PDB file of C-alpha atoms in Angstrom:
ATOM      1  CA  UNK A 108       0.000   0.000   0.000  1.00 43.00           C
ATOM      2  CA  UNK A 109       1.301   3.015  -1.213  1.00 51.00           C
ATOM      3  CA  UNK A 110       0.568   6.179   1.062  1.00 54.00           C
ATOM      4  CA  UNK A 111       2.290   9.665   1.124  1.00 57.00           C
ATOM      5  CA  UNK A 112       2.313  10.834   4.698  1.00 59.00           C
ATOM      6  CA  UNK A 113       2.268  14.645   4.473  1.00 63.00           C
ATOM      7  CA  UNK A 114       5.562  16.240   6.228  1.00 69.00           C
ATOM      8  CA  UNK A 115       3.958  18.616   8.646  1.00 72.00           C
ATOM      9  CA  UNK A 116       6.409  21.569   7.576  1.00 70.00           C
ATOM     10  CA  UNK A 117       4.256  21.199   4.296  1.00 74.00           C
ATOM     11  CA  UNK A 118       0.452  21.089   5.387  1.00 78.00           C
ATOM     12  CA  UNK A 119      -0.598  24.464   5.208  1.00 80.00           C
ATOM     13  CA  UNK A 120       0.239  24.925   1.862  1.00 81.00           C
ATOM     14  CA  UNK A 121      -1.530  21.402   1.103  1.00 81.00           C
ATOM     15  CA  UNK A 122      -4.921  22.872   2.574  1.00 85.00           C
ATOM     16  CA  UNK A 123      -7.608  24.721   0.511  1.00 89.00           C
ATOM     17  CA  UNK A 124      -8.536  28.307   1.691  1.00 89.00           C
ATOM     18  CA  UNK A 125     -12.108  26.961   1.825  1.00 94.00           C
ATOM     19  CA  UNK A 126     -11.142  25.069   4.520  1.00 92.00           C
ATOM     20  CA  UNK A 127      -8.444  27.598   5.962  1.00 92.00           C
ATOM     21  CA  UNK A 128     -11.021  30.546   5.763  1.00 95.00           C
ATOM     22  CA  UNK A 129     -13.591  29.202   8.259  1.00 96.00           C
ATOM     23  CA  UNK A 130     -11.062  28.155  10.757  1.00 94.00           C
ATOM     24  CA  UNK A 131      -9.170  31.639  10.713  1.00 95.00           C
ATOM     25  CA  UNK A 132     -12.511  33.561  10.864  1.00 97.00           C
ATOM     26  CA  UNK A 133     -13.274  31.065  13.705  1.00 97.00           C
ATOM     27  CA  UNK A 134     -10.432  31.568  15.417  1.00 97.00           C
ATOM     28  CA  UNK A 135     -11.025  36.001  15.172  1.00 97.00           C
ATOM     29  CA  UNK A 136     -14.530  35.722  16.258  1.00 97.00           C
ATOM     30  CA  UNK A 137     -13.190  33.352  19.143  1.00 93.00           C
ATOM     31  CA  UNK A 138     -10.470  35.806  20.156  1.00 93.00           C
ATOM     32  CA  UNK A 139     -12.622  38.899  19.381  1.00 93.00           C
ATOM     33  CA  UNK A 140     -14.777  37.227  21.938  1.00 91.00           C
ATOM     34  CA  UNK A 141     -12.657  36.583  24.697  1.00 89.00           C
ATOM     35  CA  UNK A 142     -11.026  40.100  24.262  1.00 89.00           C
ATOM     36  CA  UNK A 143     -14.653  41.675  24.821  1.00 89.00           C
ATOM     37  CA  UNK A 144     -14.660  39.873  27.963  1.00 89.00           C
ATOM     38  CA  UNK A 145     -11.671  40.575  29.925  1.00 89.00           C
ATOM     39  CA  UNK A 146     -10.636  44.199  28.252  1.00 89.00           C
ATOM     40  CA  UNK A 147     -12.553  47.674  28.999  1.00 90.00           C
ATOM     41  CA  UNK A 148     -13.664  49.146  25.250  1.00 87.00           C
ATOM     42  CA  UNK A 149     -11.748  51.994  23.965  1.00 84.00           C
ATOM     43  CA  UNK A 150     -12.778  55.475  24.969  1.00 83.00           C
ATOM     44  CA  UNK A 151     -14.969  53.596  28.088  1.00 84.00           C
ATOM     45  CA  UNK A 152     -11.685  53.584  30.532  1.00 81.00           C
ATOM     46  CA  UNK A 153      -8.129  53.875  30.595  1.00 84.00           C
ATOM     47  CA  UNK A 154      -6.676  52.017  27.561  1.00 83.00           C
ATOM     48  CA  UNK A 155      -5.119  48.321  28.247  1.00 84.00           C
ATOM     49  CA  UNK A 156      -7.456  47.949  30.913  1.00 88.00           C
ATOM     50  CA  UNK A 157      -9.030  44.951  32.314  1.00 88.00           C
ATOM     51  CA  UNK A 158     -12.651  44.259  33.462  1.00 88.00           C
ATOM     52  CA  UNK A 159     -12.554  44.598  37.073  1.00 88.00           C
ATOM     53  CA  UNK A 160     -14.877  41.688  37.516  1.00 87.00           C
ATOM     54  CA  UNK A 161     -12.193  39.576  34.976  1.00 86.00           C
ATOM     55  CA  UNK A 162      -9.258  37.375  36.099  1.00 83.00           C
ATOM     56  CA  UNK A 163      -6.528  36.662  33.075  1.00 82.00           C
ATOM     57  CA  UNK A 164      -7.809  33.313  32.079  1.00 81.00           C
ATOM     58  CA  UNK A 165     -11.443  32.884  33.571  1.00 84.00           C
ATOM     59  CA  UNK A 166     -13.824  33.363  30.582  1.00 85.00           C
ATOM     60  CA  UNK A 167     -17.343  31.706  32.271  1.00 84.00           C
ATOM     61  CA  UNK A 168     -16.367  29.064  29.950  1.00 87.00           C
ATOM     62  CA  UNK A 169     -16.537  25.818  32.283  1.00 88.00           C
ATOM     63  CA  UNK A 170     -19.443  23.690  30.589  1.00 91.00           C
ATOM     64  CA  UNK A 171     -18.104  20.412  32.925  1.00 94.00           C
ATOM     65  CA  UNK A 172     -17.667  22.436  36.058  1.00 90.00           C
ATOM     66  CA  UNK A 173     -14.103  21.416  36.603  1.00 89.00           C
ATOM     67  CA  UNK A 174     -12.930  25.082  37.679  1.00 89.00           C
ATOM     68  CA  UNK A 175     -11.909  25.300  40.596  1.00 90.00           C
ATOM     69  CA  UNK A 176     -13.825  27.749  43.028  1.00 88.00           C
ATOM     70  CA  UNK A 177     -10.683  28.657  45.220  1.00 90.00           C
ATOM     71  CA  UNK A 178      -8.795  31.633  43.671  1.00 86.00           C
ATOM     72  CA  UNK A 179      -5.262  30.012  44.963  1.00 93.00           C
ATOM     73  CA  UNK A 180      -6.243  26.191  43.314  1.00 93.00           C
ATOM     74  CA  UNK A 181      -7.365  27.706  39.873  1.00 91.00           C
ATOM     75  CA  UNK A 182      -3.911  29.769  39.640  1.00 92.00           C
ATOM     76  CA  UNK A 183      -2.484  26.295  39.875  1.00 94.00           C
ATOM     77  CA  UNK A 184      -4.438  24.773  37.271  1.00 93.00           C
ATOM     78  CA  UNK A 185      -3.157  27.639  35.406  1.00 93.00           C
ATOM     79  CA  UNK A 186       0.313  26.802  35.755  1.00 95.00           C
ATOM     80  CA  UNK A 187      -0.060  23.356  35.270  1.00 95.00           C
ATOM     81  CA  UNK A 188      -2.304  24.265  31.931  1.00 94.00           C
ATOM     82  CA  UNK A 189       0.504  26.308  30.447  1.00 95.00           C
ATOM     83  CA  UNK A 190       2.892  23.941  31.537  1.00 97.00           C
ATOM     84  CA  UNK A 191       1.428  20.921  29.782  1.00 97.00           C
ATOM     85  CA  UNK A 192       0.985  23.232  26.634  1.00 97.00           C
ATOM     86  CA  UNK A 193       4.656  24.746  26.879  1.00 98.00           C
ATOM     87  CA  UNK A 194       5.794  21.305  26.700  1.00 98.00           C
ATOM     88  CA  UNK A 195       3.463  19.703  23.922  1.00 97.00           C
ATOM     89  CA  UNK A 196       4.485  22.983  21.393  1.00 96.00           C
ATOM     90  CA  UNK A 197       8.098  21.390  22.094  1.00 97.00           C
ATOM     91  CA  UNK A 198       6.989  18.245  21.134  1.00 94.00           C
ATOM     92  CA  UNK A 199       5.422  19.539  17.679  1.00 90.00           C
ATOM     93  CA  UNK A 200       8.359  21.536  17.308  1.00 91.00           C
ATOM     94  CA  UNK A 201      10.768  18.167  17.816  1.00 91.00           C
ATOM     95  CA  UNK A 202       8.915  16.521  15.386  1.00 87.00           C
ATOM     96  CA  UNK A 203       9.194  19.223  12.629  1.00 86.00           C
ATOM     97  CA  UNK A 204      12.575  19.055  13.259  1.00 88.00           C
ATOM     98  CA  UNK A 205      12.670  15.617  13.107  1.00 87.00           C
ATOM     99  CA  UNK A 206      11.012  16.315   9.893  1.00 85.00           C
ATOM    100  CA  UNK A 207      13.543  18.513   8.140  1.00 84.00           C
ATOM    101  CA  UNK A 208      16.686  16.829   9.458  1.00 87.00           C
ATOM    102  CA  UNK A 209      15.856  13.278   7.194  1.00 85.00           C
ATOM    103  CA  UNK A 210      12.908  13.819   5.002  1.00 82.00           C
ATOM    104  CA  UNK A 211      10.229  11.542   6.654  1.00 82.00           C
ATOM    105  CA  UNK A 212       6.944  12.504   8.177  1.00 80.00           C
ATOM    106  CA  UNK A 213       6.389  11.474  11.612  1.00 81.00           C
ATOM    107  CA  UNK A 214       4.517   8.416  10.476  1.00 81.00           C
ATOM    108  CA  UNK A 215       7.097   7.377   8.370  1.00 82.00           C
ATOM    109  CA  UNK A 216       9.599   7.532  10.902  1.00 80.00           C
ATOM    110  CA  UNK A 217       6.878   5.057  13.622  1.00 80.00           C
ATOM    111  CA  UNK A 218       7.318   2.288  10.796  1.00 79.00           C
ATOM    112  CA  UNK A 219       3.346   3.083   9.527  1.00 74.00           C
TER     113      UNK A 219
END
């Protein structure tokens, strides 16, 4: 079975904008959302102002109620959050490397 395993330094290219379109505007209206939340409006405060009722991070978001409702315990999920992420964009970062250095996607290089 012959299958080409895309090298990840090469997928956005690969992608059509009609797919790449809706998940940029989705990612705006997503940000332009969550900036609405936490920041005071231009011209309604000082500028680079936060919501006084906002803590960096706390959306209302929490559909599974696993927020934590102590102000000391949700700072550590925090940490731990951007932790985990710090060391997963690492990770993806390794493996484009891997990428580069001989030629194979990732797949390639698991034997698949």
């Amino acid at each position: 079975m012959d299958v080409h395993h895309t090298i990840a330094n090469n997928q956005i290219p690969e992608i059509p904008g009609t797919v790449l379109f809706p998940f940029f505007l989705a990612i705006n209206i997503a940000e332009a959302l969550r900036a609405s939340t936490g920041w005071v409006e231009p011209g309604l405060g000082p500028l680079f102002s936060l919501r006084e009722k906002y803590y960096p991070g706390d959306i209302g978001f929490d559909p599974f109620g696993l927020k934590p409702k102590d102000g000391k315990a949700f700072a550590n999920m925090q940490t731990k959050e951007l932790s985990n992420g710090r060391l997963a964009m690492l990770a993806a970062a390794g493996m484009c490397v891997q990428e580069q250095v001989n030629g194979q996607g990732i797949l390639e290089n698991l034997g698949f």
